[in-house]
Amino acid sequence: MDKIKINFTNCFGIKELQHTFDFTSKRACSIYAPNGTMKTSFAKTVKCISNEEAPQDLINTEKVSDALIIKSNGDDVSSEDVFVIESYKEDYESKKVSMLMVNKELKAKYDKIHSDLEKKKDTLLKEISPLCGIKSKDNIEIEISNAWGRTPRDIFQCFEEIESLIEDFSFPVNIKYKTIINEKVIEFLKDKDTKILIKEYIEKYDELITKSQYFTKGVFNHNNVSVIGKNLNDNGFFKVKNKVIIKDKEINSKKELDDLLEGEKSKIFNNADLLIRFEKLDEKLNKNAAMKELRTLLENTPEIISYLDNIDSLKKEIWLSYLNQKEEEIKALVDMYKLSKEQLKKIVEEAKRQKTAWDQVVEIFNERFDVPFIVEIDNQQDVILKENTPTINFKYNESGNYKDVDRTTLINVLSNGEKRALYILNLIFEIEALIKLNKDVLVVIDDIADSFDYKNKYAIVEYLNDILKSGIFRMIILTHNFDFYRTVINRLGIPRNNSFMVHKNDNNIKLVQGGYLKNIFNVWKDEINSKDRIMIASIPFVRNLSEYLEVKNSPNFLKLTSLLHIKDGTNNITVADLESIYNEVWRVPKKLNAKSRKVVSVLFEEAEKVVQEDTERINLENKIVLSMAIRLLAEEFMMTRISEKEKIKNITRNQTCELLKLYKEENNDISQIKVLEEVNLMTPENIHINSFMYEPILDLSDSYLKKLYSNIKEMQSVAYEESALHKNEDGE
């Protein structure tokens, strides 16, 4: 984007703006745009492009709006190619903080450990799937964690507990999980009558187990015997002529053990009283068609009924029945998890200690900006390793003591300048994140330094210079503050052909080459001999010099004051008089032209020329000449309308203001008073200037001054006509 061409039509008050920005020699441009010309409208339009939204004219909604920014290669600038820094946005929070906290090496280690764990876990869940009848690994994970009262994120803790239970586990039957753990079955088991029937069945069952010749409740039941028989047989116990003795009964084979088991089970489950209880339960099952699968299960394996009184325990028992078949895999997974926990702990501790790009941003901010708060990240390790959203904590400095405050509270106690500083911090996060992406981006900056004190204002300029030095961005810096405009140009080394001022008329806006980047009066002193306008515009400056360098109310000071206010000798001062004063006060020889001319006549001649000109430049001398002419016309007008001339003679200071007070005492024309009040408000700042403080007059548009000049001139013309009419009437 060495060059970009903008073409805006009917965009938020911009009727038409076409301009090509050339970043070949410098990656920054600065635009001085007095309030009301186009600054915020320009930023809003670019923001629309950034947000992929259509710009509009909010007043004339029927007009077609269009906004194009075209790169030097002919491509349109896309939303990703621009970043707009608005003047201020209180609720703005950077979404890019986490990007500044990236540590790829640590993250890679962390992810590798988790990836290996996840793969091993997924393999286990895949092997469990045919046993439990649940296809989805995620659903298996959810069901296991729910059974142990946890969430899926704690699945490895579940496996730790499961590993400790598997070795001593026994369960009477292999069933599919959803056969018994589903919404309808659980609803049935929670039914009050069902619970009573199950309780009665279990009580009788426990009684029979207690009376059993071979079984012992909770220690040695049919489940245990079945598991023992399988383990002995699998390990070749009976093949080598080993035997088992159970209550004096000798068992020499698995078949004998199975026969003993089945015989004892038959005695228990065929007990008349237990069968009666089963039939009652079976009767209730028959009434519910949805319980058909459960009924079949209980009919074939009645021993499972003893588990139905505690659903939570039943869930665990069923899962243990599956996982018991994968004992080695469970142990291997838990061993890996325990080792990984130690490794992860070390990585997390290292992540906490890491100095990230985020820390560097905060250090830069704290060093350069004067604010009563500091910023911290509470969850740095989670942001680095888990890509969690950063939790930003604010500490407010109260006489050296830092107190934790939330963002809302902080906003409420900060001054406007401090709020803007917080906003700037978030913008710095955004910019630094873009720097990490190393993407060529056009950054449009809308009056970023507004409402700052000088220390923070220069901190912003310093950071803008950092952005420029990154060599990544192109910047367009807009401001209505002329001092900031000059500072940015000088500090960032922006050349004159990249500095612009806004010229606005009724039809379009143009960006013209900027001026007044150095001390304007050093330029004027070399042109004053040949240019009447500069000769006139220098009067306020030389008057200030006289005030500083000469005795109070020196003759030179008083004579120059007579050119800024209507005095007895105002109309008699010649160019020769002015030359003499300039040579004496400015101390640089001047040879002004046509010395016999009256200075006031030259002033009004130049004012008329300015009104007729349609210059595209923001011209300081034009504004000063108009301001001087406006005030002299206004004072002359008021003097003609004030009847008590002695009161006028008694005015010693603040002449325009005092004349207005006297005028109001005798005149009540609201429209005229309004014009005169504008003159009174505008002219002091615009005429009493020095080499450092001429920003106020530059902020006023030419059209405003020209209109005010025309209004006051028309008022004076009417006054002259009325005065002439009265004289004629008196003569008659």
XYZ file of C-alpha atoms in Angstrom:
732
model
C 0.000 0.000 0.000
C 2.638 2.547 -1.027
C -0.206 4.672 -2.354
C -3.890 4.603 -1.573
C -6.653 6.500 -3.302
C -9.802 7.410 -1.401
C -13.125 8.315 -2.955
C -15.919 9.137 -0.490
C -19.367 10.379 -1.534
C -22.180 11.315 0.878
C -20.501 9.682 3.858
C -21.561 11.065 7.262
C -21.550 14.659 6.029
C -18.679 14.341 3.557
C -20.312 15.288 0.254
C -17.266 14.483 -1.819
C -13.643 13.747 -0.988
C -11.063 12.425 -3.408
C -7.414 12.184 -2.514
C -4.350 10.029 -3.070
C -2.080 9.427 -0.092
C 1.529 8.675 -1.007
C 3.423 6.649 1.602
C 6.491 6.083 -0.565
C 8.798 8.428 1.333
C 7.084 8.205 4.723
C 4.557 5.736 6.084
C 2.552 8.469 7.830
C 0.335 11.393 6.853
C -1.033 14.047 9.170
C -4.273 15.951 8.563
C -5.298 19.125 10.360
C -9.093 19.244 10.244
C -10.826 21.962 12.289
C -13.930 20.828 14.137
C -16.906 20.300 11.866
C -14.950 19.826 8.651
C -14.576 16.059 8.188
C -12.323 14.449 10.805
C -14.772 12.153 12.583
C -16.740 11.584 9.372
C -13.561 10.378 7.690
C -12.848 7.962 10.561
C -16.459 6.711 10.588
C -16.333 6.005 6.867
C -13.128 3.988 7.153
C -14.649 2.215 10.174
C -17.532 1.121 7.948
C -15.037 -0.458 5.559
C -13.341 -2.156 8.519
C -16.698 -3.520 9.731
C -17.868 -4.425 6.215
C -20.777 -2.018 6.587
C -22.210 0.514 4.146
C -21.543 4.195 4.939
C -24.478 6.590 4.868
C -25.547 10.192 5.051
C -27.454 10.328 8.328
C -29.234 13.577 7.428
C -29.928 13.122 3.730
C -30.752 9.441 3.882
C -32.089 9.411 0.339
C -28.630 10.144 -1.092
C -26.494 7.285 -2.363
C -23.357 6.849 -0.273
C -20.169 5.289 -1.535
C -16.717 4.753 -0.052
C -13.721 3.290 -1.824
C -10.118 2.968 -0.723
C -7.968 1.612 -3.532
C -4.434 0.278 -3.180
C -1.638 1.118 -5.590
C -2.091 -2.306 -7.253
C -5.724 -1.468 -8.051
C -7.283 -3.733 -5.413
C -9.866 -2.411 -2.996
C -8.784 -2.170 0.624
C -10.539 -4.957 2.551
C -11.845 -4.972 6.103
C -8.654 -6.684 7.279
C -6.471 -3.988 5.711
C -7.674 -1.134 7.929
C -7.765 -0.399 11.627
C -9.518 2.708 12.968
C -8.587 4.322 16.261
C -11.591 6.379 17.294
C -11.171 9.520 19.370
C -12.595 7.859 22.492
C -14.820 4.919 23.305
C -15.425 4.367 27.013
C -16.548 0.738 26.815
C -13.801 -0.299 24.407
C -11.843 -3.385 25.480
C -9.198 -5.021 23.353
C -9.983 -8.554 22.185
C -6.360 -9.156 21.219
C -4.751 -9.313 24.673
C -4.348 -13.094 24.508
C -2.320 -12.762 21.290
C 0.296 -10.827 23.249
C 0.647 -13.653 25.761
C 1.552 -16.409 23.344
C 4.543 -18.620 24.172
C 4.704 -21.128 21.337
C 7.325 -23.362 22.962
C 5.451 -23.746 26.250
C 2.133 -24.085 24.452
C 3.581 -26.845 22.239
C 4.791 -28.818 25.278
C 1.470 -28.332 27.014
C -0.530 -29.346 23.952
C 1.661 -32.425 23.323
C 1.013 -33.777 26.822
C -2.716 -33.174 26.511
C -2.778 -34.613 23.007
C -1.082 -37.841 24.112
C -3.466 -38.159 27.043
C -6.476 -37.520 24.843
C -5.366 -40.128 22.305
C -4.903 -42.785 24.989
C -8.226 -41.899 26.583
C -10.017 -41.993 23.219
C -8.557 -45.444 22.505
C -9.926 -46.735 25.805
C -13.356 -45.205 25.220
C -13.447 -46.715 21.742
C -12.792 -50.168 23.225
C -15.497 -49.663 25.856
C -18.087 -48.664 23.250
C -19.135 -52.217 22.201
C -19.424 -53.234 25.861
C -21.675 -50.385 26.960
C -23.594 -49.973 23.705
C -22.860 -46.227 23.430
C -21.219 -45.280 20.121
C -20.101 -41.707 20.798
C -16.851 -41.311 22.753
C -18.068 -37.927 23.992
C -21.285 -39.450 25.321
C -19.367 -42.242 27.075
C -17.187 -39.581 28.701
C -20.249 -37.636 29.816
C -21.927 -40.729 31.304
C -18.809 -41.878 33.202
C -18.144 -38.416 34.637
C -21.827 -38.044 35.591
C -21.753 -41.414 37.378
C -18.880 -40.132 39.521
C -20.514 -36.774 40.097
C -18.065 -34.836 37.946
C -17.911 -33.031 34.612
C -16.178 -34.361 31.467
C -13.221 -32.057 32.108
C -12.499 -34.186 35.225
C -12.603 -37.532 33.410
C -9.023 -38.395 34.345
C -9.797 -37.961 38.051
C -12.693 -40.377 37.481
C -10.311 -42.916 35.976
C -7.992 -42.531 38.981
C -10.839 -43.516 41.299
C -11.998 -46.284 38.962
C -8.522 -47.838 38.934
C -8.613 -48.209 42.722
C -12.007 -49.980 42.572
C -11.546 -52.398 39.680
C -9.382 -54.948 41.483
C -12.020 -55.812 44.109
C -15.003 -55.423 41.815
C -17.745 -57.926 40.949
C -21.082 -57.452 39.213
C -23.607 -60.213 38.378
C -24.324 -59.515 34.736
C -23.139 -57.833 31.542
C -25.778 -55.422 30.238
C -25.905 -52.499 27.853
C -25.853 -49.258 29.793
C -28.954 -47.679 28.296
C -30.977 -50.842 28.921
C -31.252 -49.873 32.537
C -29.899 -46.305 32.733
C -32.429 -44.395 30.709
C -35.054 -41.811 31.491
C -38.043 -44.186 31.603
C -36.371 -46.857 33.756
C -35.037 -44.287 36.209
C -38.489 -42.710 36.424
C -39.925 -46.212 37.133
C -37.324 -46.957 39.811
C -37.984 -43.622 41.532
C -41.708 -44.389 41.753
C -42.801 -44.654 45.404
C -44.560 -48.014 45.029
C -41.689 -49.458 43.019
C -39.216 -48.438 45.695
C -41.308 -50.234 48.339
C -41.435 -53.434 46.263
C -37.687 -53.326 45.625
C -37.025 -52.708 49.323
C -39.156 -55.719 50.314
C -37.404 -57.900 47.745
C -33.908 -56.861 48.909
C -34.783 -57.438 52.577
C -35.846 -61.013 51.822
C -32.860 -61.539 49.527
C -30.444 -60.379 52.248
C -32.132 -62.706 54.715
C -31.633 -65.671 52.374
C -27.998 -64.760 51.723
C -27.425 -64.622 55.460
C -28.889 -68.124 55.847
C -26.994 -69.512 52.842
C -24.704 -72.497 53.395
C -21.960 -71.042 51.221
C -22.616 -67.320 50.658
C -21.881 -64.454 53.076
C -23.530 -61.057 52.549
C -21.139 -58.421 51.247
C -18.136 -60.774 51.422
C -18.684 -63.984 49.502
C -21.720 -64.043 47.283
C -22.568 -65.573 43.934
C -20.898 -62.692 42.125
C -17.604 -63.250 43.947
C -17.734 -66.990 43.392
C -18.319 -66.502 39.670
C -15.339 -64.138 39.372
C -13.112 -66.450 41.426
C -14.053 -69.460 39.310
C -13.276 -67.616 36.090
C -9.911 -66.353 37.358
C -8.853 -69.796 38.641
C -9.822 -71.494 35.419
C -8.176 -68.826 33.238
C -4.939 -69.305 35.144
C -4.973 -73.166 34.813
C -5.635 -73.734 38.506
C -7.670 -76.912 38.094
C -5.546 -78.348 35.264
C -2.674 -79.045 37.645
C -4.912 -80.961 40.057
C -5.398 -78.061 42.480
C -8.596 -77.959 44.467
C -10.711 -75.495 46.420
C -12.492 -76.200 49.686
C -15.644 -74.177 50.407
C -17.224 -74.850 53.777
C -15.733 -78.385 53.890
C -16.890 -79.075 50.312
C -14.035 -80.032 48.007
C -14.100 -78.487 44.516
C -11.820 -80.063 41.876
C -12.984 -78.319 38.674
C -14.659 -75.219 37.394
C -17.754 -77.295 36.555
C -18.070 -78.393 40.173
C -17.724 -74.780 41.269
C -20.330 -73.641 38.724
C -22.700 -76.411 39.820
C -22.310 -75.380 43.449
C -22.935 -71.755 42.491
C -26.036 -72.547 40.434
C -27.419 -74.863 43.090
C -27.059 -72.262 45.824
C -28.482 -69.539 43.572
C -31.429 -71.769 42.752
C -32.190 -72.238 46.435
C -32.200 -68.478 46.949
C -34.027 -67.262 43.850
C -36.588 -70.075 43.924
C -37.471 -69.351 47.503
C -41.270 -69.069 47.684
C -41.292 -65.797 49.643
C -38.705 -64.208 47.333
C -40.653 -65.347 44.279
C -43.823 -63.750 45.671
C -41.953 -60.449 46.029
C -40.569 -60.810 42.497
C -44.060 -61.482 41.120
C -45.342 -58.248 42.709
C -42.536 -56.343 41.051
C -43.093 -58.236 37.809
C -46.793 -57.356 37.903
C -45.935 -53.647 38.045
C -43.475 -54.087 35.180
C -46.158 -55.774 33.050
C -48.397 -52.731 33.377
C -45.745 -50.541 31.716
C -44.983 -51.443 28.090
C -41.821 -49.347 28.174
C -40.398 -51.669 30.838
C -40.424 -54.754 28.620
C -36.625 -54.827 28.220
C -36.074 -54.303 31.953
C -38.570 -57.084 32.799
C -36.713 -59.525 30.561
C -33.425 -58.540 32.209
C -34.764 -59.034 35.755
C -36.474 -62.275 34.832
C -33.240 -63.748 33.452
C -30.934 -62.271 36.099
C -32.972 -61.593 39.247
C -29.774 -61.029 41.255
C -29.548 -57.550 39.718
C -32.652 -56.463 41.646
C -30.537 -56.085 44.772
C -28.778 -53.131 43.077
C -31.901 -51.227 42.035
C -32.449 -49.361 45.302
C -29.484 -47.016 44.658
C -29.385 -45.681 41.104
C -26.174 -43.672 41.594
C -24.373 -46.727 42.905
C -25.863 -48.844 40.112
C -24.406 -46.510 37.477
C -20.931 -46.958 38.926
C -21.361 -50.727 39.170
C -22.352 -51.001 35.538
C -19.414 -48.863 34.349
C -17.047 -50.849 36.526
C -18.373 -54.011 34.880
C -17.151 -52.665 31.534
C -13.918 -51.105 32.726
C -13.024 -54.209 34.711
C -12.519 -55.871 31.361
C -9.978 -53.176 30.446
C -8.012 -53.176 33.677
C -4.577 -52.975 32.064
C -5.617 -50.126 29.764
C -7.081 -48.182 32.706
C -3.885 -48.617 34.704
C -1.712 -47.471 31.777
C -3.903 -44.386 31.233
C -3.889 -43.426 34.921
C -0.105 -43.879 35.131
C 0.319 -41.580 32.123
C -2.060 -39.047 33.679
C -0.150 -38.980 36.982
C 3.140 -38.425 35.186
C 1.560 -35.793 32.933
C 0.153 -33.959 35.947
C 3.650 -33.394 37.276
C 4.919 -32.265 33.887
C 1.943 -29.937 33.400
C 2.417 -28.484 36.865
C 5.982 -27.485 35.988
C 4.852 -25.971 32.675
C 2.069 -23.992 34.400
C 4.532 -22.621 36.958
C 6.863 -21.600 34.152
C 3.956 -19.941 32.295
C 3.163 -17.892 35.404
C 6.724 -16.597 35.456
C 6.864 -15.816 31.737
C 7.474 -12.224 30.657
C 5.176 -11.804 27.665
C 4.601 -9.121 25.055
C 1.612 -8.129 27.190
C 3.944 -7.323 30.085
C 6.095 -5.244 27.773
C 3.056 -3.254 26.630
C 2.036 -2.579 30.230
C 5.592 -1.535 31.102
C 5.637 0.901 28.176
C 2.268 2.269 29.247
C 3.235 2.662 32.914
C 6.524 4.344 32.027
C 5.056 6.853 29.589
C 1.555 7.590 30.850
C 0.727 9.298 34.103
C -2.276 7.377 35.512
C -3.349 6.332 39.044
C -3.765 2.633 38.294
C -1.853 -0.460 37.254
C -3.048 -3.437 35.238
C -2.477 -7.135 35.878
C -3.557 -10.458 34.347
C -4.914 -12.911 36.913
C -4.877 -16.030 34.746
C -1.721 -15.665 32.679
C -0.938 -19.401 32.700
C -4.410 -20.294 31.410
C -4.194 -17.676 28.667
C -0.796 -18.972 27.547
C -1.522 -22.687 27.808
C -5.272 -23.090 27.439
C -6.031 -20.012 25.310
C -8.514 -18.850 27.924
C -9.838 -15.297 27.822
C -7.563 -13.061 29.915
C -8.948 -11.880 33.247
C -7.716 -8.297 33.621
C -7.401 -6.908 37.133
C -7.063 -3.214 37.963
C -5.311 -1.831 41.029
C -6.052 1.780 41.953
C -3.289 3.809 43.575
C -4.633 5.635 46.611
C -1.771 7.513 48.278
C 0.652 4.684 47.591
C -1.764 1.915 48.579
C -3.091 -0.214 45.741
C -6.660 -1.473 45.934
C -8.322 -3.987 43.615
C -11.174 -2.405 41.656
C -13.339 -3.627 38.807
C -13.382 -1.838 35.471
C -16.733 -0.123 36.079
C -15.588 1.341 39.397
C -12.312 2.449 37.856
C -14.108 4.275 35.033
C -16.283 6.081 37.587
C -13.317 7.457 39.572
C -10.978 8.393 36.724
C -10.774 11.857 35.212
C -11.601 12.246 31.529
C -7.915 12.276 30.645
C -7.272 9.149 32.727
C -10.212 7.375 31.097
C -8.689 8.174 27.737
C -5.384 6.754 28.951
C -7.128 3.464 29.782
C -8.630 3.556 26.301
C -5.157 4.139 24.853
C -3.866 1.083 26.742
C -6.457 -1.098 25.018
C -5.536 0.426 21.663
C -1.874 -0.368 22.299
C -2.870 -3.993 22.887
C -4.606 -3.988 19.491
C -1.663 -2.384 17.690
C 0.900 -4.723 19.268
C -1.238 -7.708 18.266
C -1.281 -6.422 14.671
C 2.500 -6.027 14.833
C 2.787 -9.703 15.800
C 0.712 -10.596 12.742
C 3.170 -8.566 10.627
C 0.337 -7.466 8.327
C 0.433 -4.324 6.195
C -2.447 -2.346 7.695
C -3.728 1.196 7.175
C -4.233 2.753 10.617
C -6.572 5.768 10.737
C -6.255 7.758 13.967
C -9.004 10.200 14.959
C -7.862 12.863 17.452
C -6.273 10.380 19.818
C -4.678 13.078 21.998
C -7.827 15.096 22.682
C -8.355 16.041 26.375
C -4.874 14.919 27.459
C -2.421 16.941 29.500
C 0.916 17.652 27.846
C 2.774 14.748 29.479
C 0.307 12.158 28.235
C -0.054 13.943 24.901
C 3.658 13.578 24.249
C 3.509 9.964 25.440
C 1.010 9.334 22.652
C 3.265 11.020 20.104
C 6.133 8.838 21.292
C 4.039 5.705 20.836
C 2.894 6.836 17.375
C 6.575 7.073 16.533
C 7.047 3.501 17.788
C 4.248 2.355 15.480
C 5.896 4.136 12.572
C 9.286 2.590 13.351
C 7.754 -0.897 13.254
C 7.755 -0.501 9.470
C 4.490 -2.429 9.166
C 1.714 0.147 9.114
C 0.626 3.118 7.044
C -0.859 5.838 9.257
C -3.291 8.684 8.650
C -3.369 10.882 11.757
C -6.297 13.315 12.009
C -6.595 16.083 14.584
C -8.427 19.351 15.178
C -5.651 20.523 17.510
C -3.081 22.491 15.561
C -0.436 22.196 18.258
C -0.751 18.393 18.160
C -0.699 18.504 14.352
C 2.614 20.360 14.350
C 4.045 18.175 17.113
C 3.227 14.948 15.266
C 4.762 16.251 12.048
C 7.963 17.368 13.763
C 8.390 14.371 16.096
C 7.544 11.747 13.469
C 9.473 13.500 10.723
C 6.462 13.692 8.407
C 7.453 15.642 5.269
C 5.485 18.670 4.118
C 3.995 16.795 1.158
C 2.470 14.305 3.629
C 0.965 16.981 5.871
C -2.447 18.307 4.942
C -5.060 20.839 5.948
C -8.738 20.514 5.150
C -10.444 22.953 2.817
C -14.217 22.591 2.819
C -16.837 24.333 0.718
C -20.500 23.649 0.033
C -19.757 20.968 -2.553
C -16.663 19.059 -1.556
C -13.680 18.664 0.711
C -10.093 18.917 -0.417
C -6.859 18.122 1.367
C -4.308 20.817 0.619
C -0.661 20.903 1.580
C -0.220 22.005 5.170
C 1.597 25.054 6.376
C 2.762 26.809 9.553
C 4.868 23.851 10.590
C 7.663 26.125 11.794
C 7.588 29.580 13.426
C 5.390 31.466 10.976
C 6.725 34.867 12.013
C 10.222 33.989 10.840
C 8.645 33.485 7.411
C 6.560 36.645 7.592
C 9.472 38.914 8.427
C 11.026 38.030 5.062
C 7.805 38.717 3.122
C 6.445 41.716 4.983
C 8.026 44.277 2.641
C 6.296 42.939 -0.445
C 2.953 41.685 0.896
C 0.453 44.104 2.409
C -1.588 41.267 3.910
C 1.371 40.005 5.922
C 2.196 43.582 6.910
C -1.309 43.921 8.398
C -1.397 40.415 9.920
C 1.883 41.107 11.760
C 0.355 43.934 13.798
C -0.956 41.724 16.689
C 2.363 39.875 16.911
C 4.496 43.030 16.986
C 2.108 44.514 19.564
C 2.771 41.485 21.781
C 6.517 41.921 21.277
C 6.188 45.555 22.322
C 4.260 44.508 25.417
C 7.044 42.095 26.412
C 10.082 44.162 25.394
C 9.113 47.783 26.099
C 7.796 49.709 29.072
C 4.147 49.393 29.939
C 1.877 51.292 27.531
C 4.806 52.442 25.403
C 4.016 54.748 22.459
C 4.560 51.862 20.050
C 2.184 49.623 22.019
C -0.531 52.292 22.164
C -0.258 53.103 18.459
C -0.546 49.415 17.509
C -3.491 49.080 19.905
C -5.161 51.878 17.915
C -5.066 49.556 14.906
C -6.839 46.794 16.844
C -9.460 49.064 18.437
C -11.137 52.285 17.294
C -9.233 55.127 18.948
C -8.944 58.833 18.204
C -5.904 58.331 16.010
C -6.855 55.063 14.364
C -7.577 56.496 10.922
C -4.428 58.632 10.868
C -1.775 55.963 11.305
C 0.252 55.531 8.115
C 2.349 52.725 6.695
C 5.390 54.880 7.478
C 4.383 54.901 11.149
C 4.029 51.125 11.026
C 7.451 50.712 9.398
C 9.063 52.768 12.140
C 7.444 50.647 14.859
C 8.352 47.378 13.124
C 11.993 48.391 12.775
C 12.171 49.457 16.399
C 10.358 46.504 17.963
C 11.094 43.642 15.567
C 14.676 44.831 15.224
C 14.921 43.624 11.662
C 15.062 46.446 9.059
C 11.822 46.786 7.085
C 11.098 48.835 3.969
C 7.356 48.879 3.498
C 5.730 50.018 0.257
C 3.705 53.234 -0.299
C 4.384 54.664 3.127
C 1.832 57.467 2.892
C -1.121 55.088 2.844
C -3.395 54.850 5.834
C -3.011 51.457 7.547
C -6.776 51.111 8.160
C -7.431 51.648 4.449
C -4.924 48.926 3.571
C -6.554 46.651 6.172
C -10.031 46.964 4.652
C -8.699 46.664 1.107
C -7.071 43.348 2.046
C -10.185 42.197 3.915
C -12.278 42.765 0.799
C -9.787 40.795 -1.280
C -9.893 37.897 1.194
C -13.690 37.799 1.033
C -13.555 37.554 -2.757
C -10.882 34.835 -2.823
C -11.695 31.127 -2.923
C -8.364 29.772 -1.750
C -7.885 26.109 -0.946
C -5.233 26.808 1.670
C -5.807 27.387 5.358
C -4.303 30.841 5.536
C -3.380 32.407 8.862
C -2.837 35.927 7.557
C -6.261 35.900 5.868
C -7.955 34.987 9.131
C -6.084 37.635 11.130
C -6.879 40.363 8.599
C -10.570 39.430 8.605
C -10.664 39.283 12.414
C -9.092 42.736 12.713
C -11.491 44.203 10.148
C -14.481 42.586 11.860
C -13.624 44.073 15.238
C -12.969 47.570 13.930
C -16.268 47.516 12.018
C -18.111 46.228 15.087
C -16.653 48.863 17.398
C -17.367 51.614 14.902
C -20.958 50.366 14.546
C -21.534 50.276 18.310
C -20.025 53.740 18.794
C -22.479 55.224 16.318
C -25.406 53.673 18.257
C -24.268 54.725 21.744
C -25.559 58.184 22.609
C -23.468 58.827 25.744
C -20.100 59.512 24.125
C -18.435 60.352 27.444
C -18.904 56.775 28.594
C -17.039 55.643 25.491
C -14.137 57.960 26.318
C -13.932 56.510 29.830
C -13.242 52.969 28.566
C -9.620 52.066 29.415
C -9.525 48.281 28.798
C -11.515 45.464 27.213
C -12.895 48.005 24.800
C -15.013 45.699 22.609
C -16.633 44.080 25.633
C -17.340 47.406 27.351
C -18.782 48.892 24.160
C -21.117 45.908 23.887
C -22.386 46.505 27.425
C -23.112 50.149 26.625
C -24.741 49.175 23.339
C -27.072 46.712 25.068
C -28.194 49.411 27.494
C -29.608 51.457 24.624
C -30.390 48.885 21.936
C -32.410 45.672 22.012
C -32.185 44.365 18.451
C -31.618 40.653 19.186
C -30.165 39.771 15.778
C -27.622 42.607 15.949
C -26.668 41.782 19.536
C -26.093 38.166 18.529
C -23.656 39.228 15.785
C -21.834 41.583 18.144
C -21.544 38.891 20.808
C -19.962 36.599 18.222
C -17.441 39.326 17.469
C -16.730 39.817 21.161
C -16.185 36.092 21.729
C -14.141 35.464 18.623
C -11.738 38.344 18.223
C -9.665 38.385 21.458
C -8.296 34.867 20.883
C -7.745 35.526 17.200
C -6.022 38.886 17.399
C -3.996 38.747 20.613
C -1.622 36.080 19.359
C 2.003 35.111 19.721
C 4.216 32.613 17.961
C 2.933 29.727 20.066
C -0.768 30.472 20.434
C -2.389 31.020 17.058
C -4.279 27.714 17.021
C -7.708 29.210 17.917
C -7.901 31.320 14.783
C -6.846 28.423 12.571
C -9.720 26.394 13.973
C -12.215 28.936 12.636
C -13.263 28.311 9.072
C -12.807 30.954 6.390
C -16.504 30.784 5.581
C -17.420 31.584 9.196
C -15.171 34.648 9.298
C -16.314 35.813 5.875
C -19.950 35.503 6.911
C -19.333 37.389 10.149
C -17.482 40.115 8.239
C -20.356 40.451 5.770
C -22.936 40.588 8.580
C -21.164 43.303 10.529
C -20.453 45.241 7.333
C -24.139 45.119 6.400
C -25.135 46.294 9.896
C -22.745 49.222 9.597
C -24.045 50.090 6.132
C -27.628 50.200 7.454
C -26.458 52.359 10.350
C -24.835 54.837 7.951
C -28.013 55.025 5.861
C -30.124 55.653 8.949
C -27.674 58.303 10.142
C -27.723 60.040 6.752
C -31.530 59.933 6.737
C -31.693 61.539 10.189
C -29.300 64.295 9.066
C -31.471 65.048 6.032
C -34.564 65.181 8.213
C -32.808 67.510 10.656
C -31.716 69.753 7.752
C -35.261 70.058 6.530
